[in-house]
Coordinates of C-alpha atoms in Angstrom, one line a residue:
X1 CA 94.9 127.5 123.5
X2 CA 94.5 130.0 120.7
X3 CA 98.0 129.4 119.4
X4 CA 97.4 125.7 119.3
X5 CA 94.2 126.3 117.4
X6 CA 96.0 128.4 114.9
X7 CA 98.1 125.3 114.0
X8 CA 95.3 122.8 114.5
X9 CA 91.8 124.2 114.5
X10 CA 90.3 120.9 115.5
X11 CA 92.6 120.2 118.5
X12 CA 90.3 118.4 120.8
X13 CA 91.9 119.4 124.1
X14 CA 92.4 123.1 123.2
X15 CA 88.8 123.4 122.1
X16 CA 87.5 121.6 125.2
X17 CA 89.6 123.6 127.6
X18 CA 88.4 126.8 126.0
X19 CA 84.9 125.5 126.2
X20 CA 85.3 124.9 129.9
X21 CA 86.6 128.4 130.4
X22 CA 83.6 129.8 128.6
X23 CA 81.3 127.6 130.5
X24 CA 82.6 127.8 134.0
X25 CA 84.4 131.2 134.2
X26 CA 83.0 133.5 131.5
X27 CA 79.4 132.0 131.5
X28 CA 79.4 132.4 127.7
X29 CA 77.2 129.4 127.1
X30 CA 76.7 129.8 123.4
X31 CA 80.5 129.9 122.8
X32 CA 81.0 127.0 125.3
X33 CA 78.5 124.9 123.5
X34 CA 80.0 125.6 120.1
X35 CA 83.5 124.7 121.3
X36 CA 82.4 121.6 123.1
X37 CA 80.5 120.5 120.0
X38 CA 83.5 121.0 117.8
X39 CA 85.9 119.2 120.2
X40 CA 83.9 116.0 120.2
X41 CA 82.5 116.3 116.6
X42 CA 79.1 116.4 118.1
X43 CA 76.6 114.7 115.9
X44 CA 74.2 112.9 118.3
X45 CA 71.8 111.9 115.5
X46 CA 74.3 109.5 114.1
X47 CA 73.2 105.9 114.9
X48 CA 76.5 105.0 116.7
X49 CA 77.6 108.4 117.9
X50 CA 77.4 107.4 121.6
X51 CA 79.8 104.5 121.2
X52 CA 83.5 104.3 121.8
X53 CA 84.0 102.7 118.4
X54 CA 82.6 105.8 116.7
X55 CA 84.9 108.2 118.5
X56 CA 87.9 105.9 118.2
X57 CA 87.4 105.9 114.4
X58 CA 88.0 109.6 114.5
X59 CA 91.7 109.0 115.1
X60 CA 93.3 109.6 111.8
X61 CA 96.5 111.1 110.5
X62 CA 94.7 114.4 110.3
X63 CA 92.8 114.2 113.5
X64 CA 94.2 112.7 116.7
X65 CA 92.2 112.3 119.8
X66 CA 93.9 112.8 123.2
X67 CA 94.5 109.9 125.6
X68 CA 91.5 108.0 126.9
X69 CA 91.7 109.7 130.2
X70 CA 91.8 113.2 128.7
X71 CA 89.0 112.4 126.3
X72 CA 86.9 111.0 129.2
X73 CA 87.3 114.4 130.8
X74 CA 86.2 116.2 127.7
X75 CA 83.1 114.1 127.4
X76 CA 82.4 114.5 131.1
X77 CA 82.7 118.3 131.0
X78 CA 80.4 118.4 127.9
X79 CA 78.0 116.2 129.8
X80 CA 78.1 118.6 132.8
X81 CA 77.4 121.5 130.5
X82 CA 74.4 119.7 129.1
X83 CA 73.2 118.8 132.6
X84 CA 73.8 122.2 134.4
X85 CA 73.3 124.7 131.6
X86 CA 71.0 123.1 129.0
X87 CA 69.1 121.0 131.6
X88 CA 69.2 118.1 129.2
X89 CA 69.7 115.2 131.6
X90 CA 69.1 112.6 128.9
X91 CA 72.0 113.9 126.7
X92 CA 74.1 114.5 129.8
X93 CA 73.7 110.8 130.8
X94 CA 74.7 109.7 127.3
X95 CA 77.8 111.7 127.5
X96 CA 78.6 110.6 131.0
X97 CA 78.1 106.9 129.9
X98 CA 80.5 107.4 127.0
X99 CA 83.0 109.1 129.3
X100 CA 82.9 106.0 131.6
X101 CA 83.7 103.8 128.6
X102 CA 87.0 105.8 128.3
X103 CA 87.6 105.9 132.0
X104 CA 85.6 103.3 134.0
X105 CA 87.3 104.4 137.2
X106 CA 86.3 108.0 137.1
X107 CA 84.9 108.9 140.5
X108 CA 83.6 112.3 139.2
X109 CA 81.5 110.6 136.6
X110 CA 80.3 107.9 139.0
X111 CA 79.0 110.5 141.4

């Protein structure tokens, strides 16, 4: 992941996967939060942040989001972090809902 980030410091999946490692394995929650936030360009105070349209607009020639299924996973994992670590159920639910917009058949998110 570090090699990918050397070439593309905003690579969504590399950032999110490193965040998951920091969250789930290393229990380095501050680093996990920073990496998750960077991976989804976390700006929850924007009026339309929790819409698929906002995130889809991030696809540019300089910044390409992963597939819908992969991005759903990124959003789900960040939601789980907010739920489990930060104990912010409201924010977690917003991230879970956005994740479901990208993958409406996600059994993990529906649970």
